Coordinates of C-alpha atoms in Angstrom, one line a residue:
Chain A
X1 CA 117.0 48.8 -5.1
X2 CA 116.9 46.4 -2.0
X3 CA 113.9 44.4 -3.2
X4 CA 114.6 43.6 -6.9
X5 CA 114.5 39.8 -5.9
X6 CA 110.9 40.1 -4.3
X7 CA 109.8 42.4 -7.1
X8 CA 110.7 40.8 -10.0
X9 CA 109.5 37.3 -8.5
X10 CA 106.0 39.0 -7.9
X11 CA 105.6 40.4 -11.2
X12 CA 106.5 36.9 -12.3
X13 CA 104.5 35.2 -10.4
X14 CA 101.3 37.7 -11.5
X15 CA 102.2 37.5 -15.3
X16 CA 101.9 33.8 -14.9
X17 CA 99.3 33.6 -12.9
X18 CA 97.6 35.9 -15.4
X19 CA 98.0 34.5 -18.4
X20 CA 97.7 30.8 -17.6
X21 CA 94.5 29.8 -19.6
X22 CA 96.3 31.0 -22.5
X23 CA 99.6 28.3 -21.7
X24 CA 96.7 26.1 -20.5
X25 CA 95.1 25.7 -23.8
X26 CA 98.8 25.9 -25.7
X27 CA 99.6 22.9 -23.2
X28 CA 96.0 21.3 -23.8
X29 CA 96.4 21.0 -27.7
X30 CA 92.8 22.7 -29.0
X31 CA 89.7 20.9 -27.9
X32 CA 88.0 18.5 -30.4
X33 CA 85.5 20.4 -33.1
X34 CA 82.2 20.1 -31.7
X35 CA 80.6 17.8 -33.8
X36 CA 76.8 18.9 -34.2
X37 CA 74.1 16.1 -35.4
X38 CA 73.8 16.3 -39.1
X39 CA 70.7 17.7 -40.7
X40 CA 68.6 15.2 -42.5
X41 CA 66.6 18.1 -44.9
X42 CA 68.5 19.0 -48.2
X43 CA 69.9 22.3 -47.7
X44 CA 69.0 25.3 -44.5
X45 CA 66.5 27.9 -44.7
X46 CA 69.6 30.1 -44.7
X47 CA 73.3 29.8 -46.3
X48 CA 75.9 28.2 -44.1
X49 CA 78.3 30.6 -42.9
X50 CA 75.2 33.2 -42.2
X51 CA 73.8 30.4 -40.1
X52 CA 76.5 30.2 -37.9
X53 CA 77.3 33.7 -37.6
X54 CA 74.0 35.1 -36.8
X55 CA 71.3 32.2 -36.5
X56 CA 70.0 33.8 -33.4
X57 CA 69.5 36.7 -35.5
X58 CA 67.3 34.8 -37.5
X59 CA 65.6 32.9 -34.9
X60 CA 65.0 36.5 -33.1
X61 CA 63.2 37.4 -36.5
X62 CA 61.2 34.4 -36.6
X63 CA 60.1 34.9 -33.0
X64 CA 58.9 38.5 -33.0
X65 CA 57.6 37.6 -36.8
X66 CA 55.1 35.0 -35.9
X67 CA 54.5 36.2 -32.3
X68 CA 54.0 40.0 -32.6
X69 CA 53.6 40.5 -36.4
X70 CA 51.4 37.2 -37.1
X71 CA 54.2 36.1 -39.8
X72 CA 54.5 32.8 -40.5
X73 CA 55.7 31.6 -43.8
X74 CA 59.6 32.3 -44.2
X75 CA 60.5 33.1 -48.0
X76 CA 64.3 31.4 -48.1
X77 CA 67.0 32.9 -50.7
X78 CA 66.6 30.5 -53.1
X79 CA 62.9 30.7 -53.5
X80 CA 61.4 28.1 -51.5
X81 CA 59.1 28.8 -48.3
X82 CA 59.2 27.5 -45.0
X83 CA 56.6 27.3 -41.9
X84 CA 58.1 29.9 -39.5
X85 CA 58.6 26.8 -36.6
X86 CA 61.4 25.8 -34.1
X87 CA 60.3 22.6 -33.2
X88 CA 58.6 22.3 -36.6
X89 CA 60.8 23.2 -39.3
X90 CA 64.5 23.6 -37.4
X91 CA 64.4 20.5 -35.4
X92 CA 61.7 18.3 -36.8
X93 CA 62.3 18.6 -40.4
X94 CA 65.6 18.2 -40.3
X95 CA 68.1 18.9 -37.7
X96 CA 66.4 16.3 -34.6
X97 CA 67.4 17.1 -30.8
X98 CA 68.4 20.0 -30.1
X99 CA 71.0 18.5 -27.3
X100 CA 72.5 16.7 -29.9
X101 CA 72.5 20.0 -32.4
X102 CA 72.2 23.1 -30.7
X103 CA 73.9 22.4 -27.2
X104 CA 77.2 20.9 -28.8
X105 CA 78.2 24.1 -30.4
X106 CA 77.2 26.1 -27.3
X107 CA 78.6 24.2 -24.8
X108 CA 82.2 24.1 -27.0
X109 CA 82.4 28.0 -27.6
X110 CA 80.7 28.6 -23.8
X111 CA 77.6 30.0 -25.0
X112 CA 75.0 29.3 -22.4
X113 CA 72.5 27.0 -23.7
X114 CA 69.2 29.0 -24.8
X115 CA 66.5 28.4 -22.7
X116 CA 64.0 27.7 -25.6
X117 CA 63.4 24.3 -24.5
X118 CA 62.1 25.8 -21.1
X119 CA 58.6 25.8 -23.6
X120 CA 59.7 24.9 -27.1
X121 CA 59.3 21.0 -27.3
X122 CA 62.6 19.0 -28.8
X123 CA 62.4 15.9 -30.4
X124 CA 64.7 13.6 -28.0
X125 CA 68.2 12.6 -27.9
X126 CA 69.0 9.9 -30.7
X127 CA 70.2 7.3 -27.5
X128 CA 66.6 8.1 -25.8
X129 CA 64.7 8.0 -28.7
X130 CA 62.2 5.2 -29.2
X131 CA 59.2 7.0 -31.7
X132 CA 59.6 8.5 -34.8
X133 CA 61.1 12.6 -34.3
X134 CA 58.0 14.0 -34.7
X135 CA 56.9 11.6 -32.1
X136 CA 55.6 13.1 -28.8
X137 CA 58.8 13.7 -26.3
X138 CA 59.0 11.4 -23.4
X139 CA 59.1 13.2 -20.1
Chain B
X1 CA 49.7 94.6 -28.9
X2 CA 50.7 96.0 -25.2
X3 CA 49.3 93.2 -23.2
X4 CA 49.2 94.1 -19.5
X5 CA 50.6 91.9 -16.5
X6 CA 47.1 91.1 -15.9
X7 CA 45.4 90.8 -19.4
X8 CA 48.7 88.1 -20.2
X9 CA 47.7 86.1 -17.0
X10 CA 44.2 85.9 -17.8
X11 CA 44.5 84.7 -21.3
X12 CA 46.9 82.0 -20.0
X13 CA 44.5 81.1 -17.8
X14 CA 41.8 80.8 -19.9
X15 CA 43.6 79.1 -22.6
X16 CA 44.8 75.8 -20.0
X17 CA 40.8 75.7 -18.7
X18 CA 39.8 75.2 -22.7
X19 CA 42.7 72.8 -23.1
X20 CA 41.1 70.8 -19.9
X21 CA 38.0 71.4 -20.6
X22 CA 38.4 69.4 -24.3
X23 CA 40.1 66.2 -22.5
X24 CA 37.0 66.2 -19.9
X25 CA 34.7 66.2 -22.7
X26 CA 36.9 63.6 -24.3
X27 CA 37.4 61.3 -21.3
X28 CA 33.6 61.3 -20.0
X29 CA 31.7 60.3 -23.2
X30 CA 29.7 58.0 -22.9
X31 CA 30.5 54.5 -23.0
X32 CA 28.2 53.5 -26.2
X33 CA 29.6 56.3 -28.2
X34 CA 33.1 54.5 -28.0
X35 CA 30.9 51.2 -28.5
X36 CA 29.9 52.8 -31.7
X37 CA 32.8 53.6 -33.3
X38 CA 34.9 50.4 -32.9
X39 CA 31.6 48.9 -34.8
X40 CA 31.1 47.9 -38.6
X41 CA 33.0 48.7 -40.9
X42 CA 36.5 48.4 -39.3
X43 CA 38.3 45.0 -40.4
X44 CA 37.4 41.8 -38.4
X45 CA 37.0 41.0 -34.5
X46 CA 36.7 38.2 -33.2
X47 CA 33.9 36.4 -31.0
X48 CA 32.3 33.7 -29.6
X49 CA 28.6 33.1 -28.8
X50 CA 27.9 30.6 -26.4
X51 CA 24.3 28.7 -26.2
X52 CA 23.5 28.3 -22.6
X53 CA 20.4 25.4 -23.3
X54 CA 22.7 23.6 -25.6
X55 CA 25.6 23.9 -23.3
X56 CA 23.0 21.7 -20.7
X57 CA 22.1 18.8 -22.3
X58 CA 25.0 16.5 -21.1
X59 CA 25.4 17.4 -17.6
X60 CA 29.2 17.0 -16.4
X61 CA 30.2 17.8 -20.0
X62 CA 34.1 19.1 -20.2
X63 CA 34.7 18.2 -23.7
X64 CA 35.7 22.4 -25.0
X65 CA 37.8 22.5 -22.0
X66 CA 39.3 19.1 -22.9
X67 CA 40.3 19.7 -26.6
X68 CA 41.9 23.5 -25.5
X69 CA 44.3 22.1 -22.7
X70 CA 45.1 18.9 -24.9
X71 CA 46.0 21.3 -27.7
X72 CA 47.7 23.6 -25.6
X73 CA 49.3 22.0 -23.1
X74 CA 47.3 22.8 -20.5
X75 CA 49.0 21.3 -17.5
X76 CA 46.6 19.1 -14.8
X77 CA 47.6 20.9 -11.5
X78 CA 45.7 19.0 -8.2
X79 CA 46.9 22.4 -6.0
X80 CA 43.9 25.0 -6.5
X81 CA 46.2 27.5 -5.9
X82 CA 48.7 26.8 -8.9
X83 CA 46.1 25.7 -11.3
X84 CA 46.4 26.9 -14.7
X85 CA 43.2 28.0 -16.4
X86 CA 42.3 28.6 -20.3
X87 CA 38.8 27.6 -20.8
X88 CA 36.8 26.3 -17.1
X89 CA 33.5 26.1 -15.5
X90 CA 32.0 28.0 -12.7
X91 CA 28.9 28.3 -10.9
X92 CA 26.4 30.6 -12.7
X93 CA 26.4 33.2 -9.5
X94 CA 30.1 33.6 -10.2
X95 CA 30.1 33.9 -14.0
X96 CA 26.9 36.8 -13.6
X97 CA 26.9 37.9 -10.3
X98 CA 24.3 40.6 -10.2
X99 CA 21.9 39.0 -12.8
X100 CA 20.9 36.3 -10.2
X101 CA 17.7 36.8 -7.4
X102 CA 16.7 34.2 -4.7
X103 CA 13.7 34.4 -7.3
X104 CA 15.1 34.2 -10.7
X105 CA 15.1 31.3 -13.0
X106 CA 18.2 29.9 -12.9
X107 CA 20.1 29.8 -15.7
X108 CA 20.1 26.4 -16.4
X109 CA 23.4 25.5 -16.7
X110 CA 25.5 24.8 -13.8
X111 CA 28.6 25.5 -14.1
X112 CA 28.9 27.3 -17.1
X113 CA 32.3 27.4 -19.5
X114 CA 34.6 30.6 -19.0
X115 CA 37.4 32.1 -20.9
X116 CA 39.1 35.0 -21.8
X117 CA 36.3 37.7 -22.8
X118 CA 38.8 38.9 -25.6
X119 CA 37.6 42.6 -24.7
X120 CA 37.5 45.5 -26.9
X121 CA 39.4 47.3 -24.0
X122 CA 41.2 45.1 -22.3
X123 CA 42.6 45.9 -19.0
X124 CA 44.9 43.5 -18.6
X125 CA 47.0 44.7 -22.1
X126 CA 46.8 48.0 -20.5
X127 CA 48.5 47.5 -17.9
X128 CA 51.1 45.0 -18.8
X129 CA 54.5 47.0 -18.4
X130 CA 56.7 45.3 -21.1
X131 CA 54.3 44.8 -24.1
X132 CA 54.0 41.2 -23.4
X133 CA 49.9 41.2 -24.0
X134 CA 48.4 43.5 -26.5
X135 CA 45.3 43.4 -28.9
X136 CA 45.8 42.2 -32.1
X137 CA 43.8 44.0 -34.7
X138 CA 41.4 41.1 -35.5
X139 CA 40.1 41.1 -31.8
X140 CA 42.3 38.5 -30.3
X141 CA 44.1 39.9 -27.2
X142 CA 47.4 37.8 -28.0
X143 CA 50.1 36.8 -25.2
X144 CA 54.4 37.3 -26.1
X145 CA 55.5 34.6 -23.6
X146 CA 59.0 35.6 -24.5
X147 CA 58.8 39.0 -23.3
X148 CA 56.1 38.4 -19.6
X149 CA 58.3 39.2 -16.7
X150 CA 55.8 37.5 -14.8
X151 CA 54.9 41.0 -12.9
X152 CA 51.1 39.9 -13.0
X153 CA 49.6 43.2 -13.3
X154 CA 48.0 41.6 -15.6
X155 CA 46.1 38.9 -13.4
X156 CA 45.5 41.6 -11.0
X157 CA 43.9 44.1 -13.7
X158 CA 41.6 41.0 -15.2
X159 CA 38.1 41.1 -13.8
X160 CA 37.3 37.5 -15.4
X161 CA 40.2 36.4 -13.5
X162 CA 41.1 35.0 -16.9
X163 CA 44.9 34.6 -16.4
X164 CA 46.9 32.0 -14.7
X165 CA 50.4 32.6 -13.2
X166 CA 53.2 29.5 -13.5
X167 CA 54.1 29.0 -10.0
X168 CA 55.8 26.2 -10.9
X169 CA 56.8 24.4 -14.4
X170 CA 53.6 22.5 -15.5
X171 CA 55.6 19.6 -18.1
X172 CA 55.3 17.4 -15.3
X173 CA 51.6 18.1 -14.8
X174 CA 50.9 16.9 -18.3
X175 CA 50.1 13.6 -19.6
X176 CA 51.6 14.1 -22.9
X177 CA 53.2 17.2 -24.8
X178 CA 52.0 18.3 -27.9
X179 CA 54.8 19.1 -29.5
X180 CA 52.9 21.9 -32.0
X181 CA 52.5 23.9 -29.3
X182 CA 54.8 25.5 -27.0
X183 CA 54.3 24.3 -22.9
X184 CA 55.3 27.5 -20.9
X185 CA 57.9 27.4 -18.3
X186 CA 57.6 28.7 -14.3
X187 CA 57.2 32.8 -14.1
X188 CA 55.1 33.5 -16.8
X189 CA 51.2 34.1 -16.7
X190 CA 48.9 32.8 -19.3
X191 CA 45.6 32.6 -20.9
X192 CA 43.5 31.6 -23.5
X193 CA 45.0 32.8 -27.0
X194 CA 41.6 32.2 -28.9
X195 CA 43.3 29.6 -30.9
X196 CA 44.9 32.3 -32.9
X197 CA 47.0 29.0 -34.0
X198 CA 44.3 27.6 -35.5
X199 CA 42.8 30.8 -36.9
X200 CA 45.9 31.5 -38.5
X201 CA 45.2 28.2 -41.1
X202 CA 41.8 29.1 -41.7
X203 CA 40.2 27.4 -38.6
X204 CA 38.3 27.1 -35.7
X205 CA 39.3 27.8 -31.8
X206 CA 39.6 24.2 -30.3
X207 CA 37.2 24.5 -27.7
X208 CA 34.1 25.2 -30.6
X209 CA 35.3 21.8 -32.4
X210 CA 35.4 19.9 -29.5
X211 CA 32.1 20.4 -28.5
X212 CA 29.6 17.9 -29.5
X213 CA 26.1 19.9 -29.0
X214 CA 27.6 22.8 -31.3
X215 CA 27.4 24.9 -27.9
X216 CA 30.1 27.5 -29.0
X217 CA 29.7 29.7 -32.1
X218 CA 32.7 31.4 -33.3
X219 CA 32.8 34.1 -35.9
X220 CA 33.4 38.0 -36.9
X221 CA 31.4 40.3 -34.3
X222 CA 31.9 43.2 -37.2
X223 CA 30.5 41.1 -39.9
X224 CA 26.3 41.6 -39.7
X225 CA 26.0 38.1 -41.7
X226 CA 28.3 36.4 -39.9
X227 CA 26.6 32.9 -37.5
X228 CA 27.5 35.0 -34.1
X229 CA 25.7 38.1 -35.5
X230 CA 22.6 36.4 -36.5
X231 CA 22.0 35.1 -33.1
X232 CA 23.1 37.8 -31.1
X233 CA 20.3 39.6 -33.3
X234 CA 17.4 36.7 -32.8
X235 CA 18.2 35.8 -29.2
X236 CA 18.8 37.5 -25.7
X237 CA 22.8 37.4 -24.9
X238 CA 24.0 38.3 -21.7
X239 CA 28.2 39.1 -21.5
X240 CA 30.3 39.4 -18.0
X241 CA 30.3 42.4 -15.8
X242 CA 29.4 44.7 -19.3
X243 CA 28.9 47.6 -17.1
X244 CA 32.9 47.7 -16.3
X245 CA 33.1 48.6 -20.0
X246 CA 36.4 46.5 -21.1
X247 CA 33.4 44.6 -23.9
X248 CA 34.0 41.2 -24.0
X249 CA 33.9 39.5 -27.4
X250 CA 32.0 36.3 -25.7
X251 CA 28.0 36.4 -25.2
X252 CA 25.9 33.4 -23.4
X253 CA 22.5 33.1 -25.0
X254 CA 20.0 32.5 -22.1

């Protein structure tokens, strides 16, 4: 074949091409660990590794619970009950802004942030803050 | 049985004029028969009875509407146009437009408080396409922000014109947040939730605490010794537009 040179360099040039994220990150090292605010309560309404995996699972359940199903007290796994609340219970009780908690992890795995904060009130970001969390938010 | 071509046709036909026939029935009967039997006897619901003398004494008096948009976040907006309504006053022609003469008394109270009527039929939940507004079993016609689409069918089914659309996001029409309760965001509607918050622990809507002449009487329309029954039972009550038949939950005693 006449055009092994021009072929071969294309199909070089496209595997390349096509698979550079993958030598970009390998080149990168990995990105830091997000490092999401520490809750301040004594232990989650849920067990760790559940949380991560399927928290919006959870949350979903608490949403259509308390909305649509007039739900509001969650019975956790190891006995003890909780006011069915974002703001409330996730944020204000223990884990504080939800930039500093929520949006870390998002933003590192490229999750679009949720738009709960469109209407669900967060307490603000530790730098900003100046009341108490379960102070009023300053707009 | 040999049935004939003829003898088969006519029993089909006469079969599909019963079958109509029993929906007609069904569909024109009257309105107070329906009234009846969503009476006693059938869990709670919901209502408000509002005192149209006491409601006069202080003249200028906003303190129900107040308390609801405080608690609720209830944005201030100075265009007419986006304003965002839960409880509000009108003028009396407005609020009971074919109950007014050149010669009648006038009602006394000008403007009067408005909200959502919290109908036994509501239109508005009967319309909405995704589910978002529905009626809750105690009464309360009860708003899923999460799932409005923000088609408003809703506003346009309403005769109380009892919902408000978010043209634009109200946070930075309010002087402060309450941060118990959600603010809504641009592209949804909304509308008084009867404080089903509040109800939920055992209280009161917001509006009835806030006011000071103990205007608003709240209570279970189903219940004969309930407050609102005992003076929809010693006193004249008018509701809105009652001949559309949605029943609305909220009477003005005149």
């Amino acid at each position: 074949v006449r055009d092994r040179a021009l072929i071969f360099t294309g199909l070089f040039l496209f595997v390349t091409l096509a698979t550079f994220p993958v030598w970009y990150n390998l080149a990168g090292g990995r990105g830091a660990a997000p490092q999401p605010r520490k809750g301040t309560g004594n232990s989650c309404v849920a067990p760790l590794p559940y949380m991560r995996a399927s928290h919006m699972e959870l949350l979903r359940e608490w949403r259509d619970g308390k909305v649509r199903g007039n739900r509001r007290v969650f019975g956790a796994a190891d006995g003890s009950a909780y006011p069915v609340s974002l703001t409330g219970t996730c944020l204000n009780r223990c884990h504080g802004s939800a930039e500093e908690f929520c949006n870390r992890c998002h933003s590192y795995a490229g999750v679009p942030v949720p738009n709960c904060w469109r209407c669900h009130s967060s307490p603000p970001a530790e730098a900003r803050r100046t009341a108490p969390v379960v102070g009023r938010i300053a707009q | 049985v040999k049935l004939s071509r003829k003898e088969f046709l006519g029993l089909v036909a006469g079969t599909a004029v019963l079958a109509g026939a029993g929906k007609l029935v069904q569909a024109v009967q009257p309105a107070g028969e329906a009234a009846r039997q969503e009476g006693e006897g059938r869990g709670r619901r919901w209502g408000m009875v509002i005192d149209l003398e006491l409601c006069s004494r202080e003249e200028g008096c906003r303190l129900c509407s107040q308390a609801c948009h405080k608690a609720h976040n209830v944005p201030e907006i100075p265009n007419r146009a986006h304003q965002v309504k839960w409880i509000w006053h009108e003028p009396a022609d407005r609020v009971f437009p074919f109950q007014q003469s050149a010669y009648s008394r006038p009602l006394g109270v000008e403007p009067l408080p408005v909200l959502c009527n919290h109908c036994a039929h509501p239109s508005c939940a009967r319309v909405c396409p995704t589910g978002a507004t529905w009626k809750r079993e105690d009464g309360v016609v009860m708003m899923d922000y999460h799932r409005c689409i923000g088609c408003r069918y809703c506003m346009a089914a309403c005769p109380y014109g009892s919902r408000s659309f978010n043209f634009e996001d109200p946070r930075p029409y309010l002087a402060a947040v309450n941060p118990e309760f959600p603010t809504r965001c641009a592209g949804v509607v909304e509308k008084c939730n009867f404080c089903e918050e509040r109800l939920a622990n055992g209280g009161v809507p917001a509006c009835v605490e806030g006011c000071h002449h103990k205007a608003m009487v709240f209570g279970d329309l189903n219940d004969p010794h309930s407050a609102v029954r005992q003076l929809l039972k010693s006193r004249f009550a008018l509701q809105r537009l009652p001949e559309l038949g949605n029943g609305p939950a909220i009477f003005y005693l005149v």
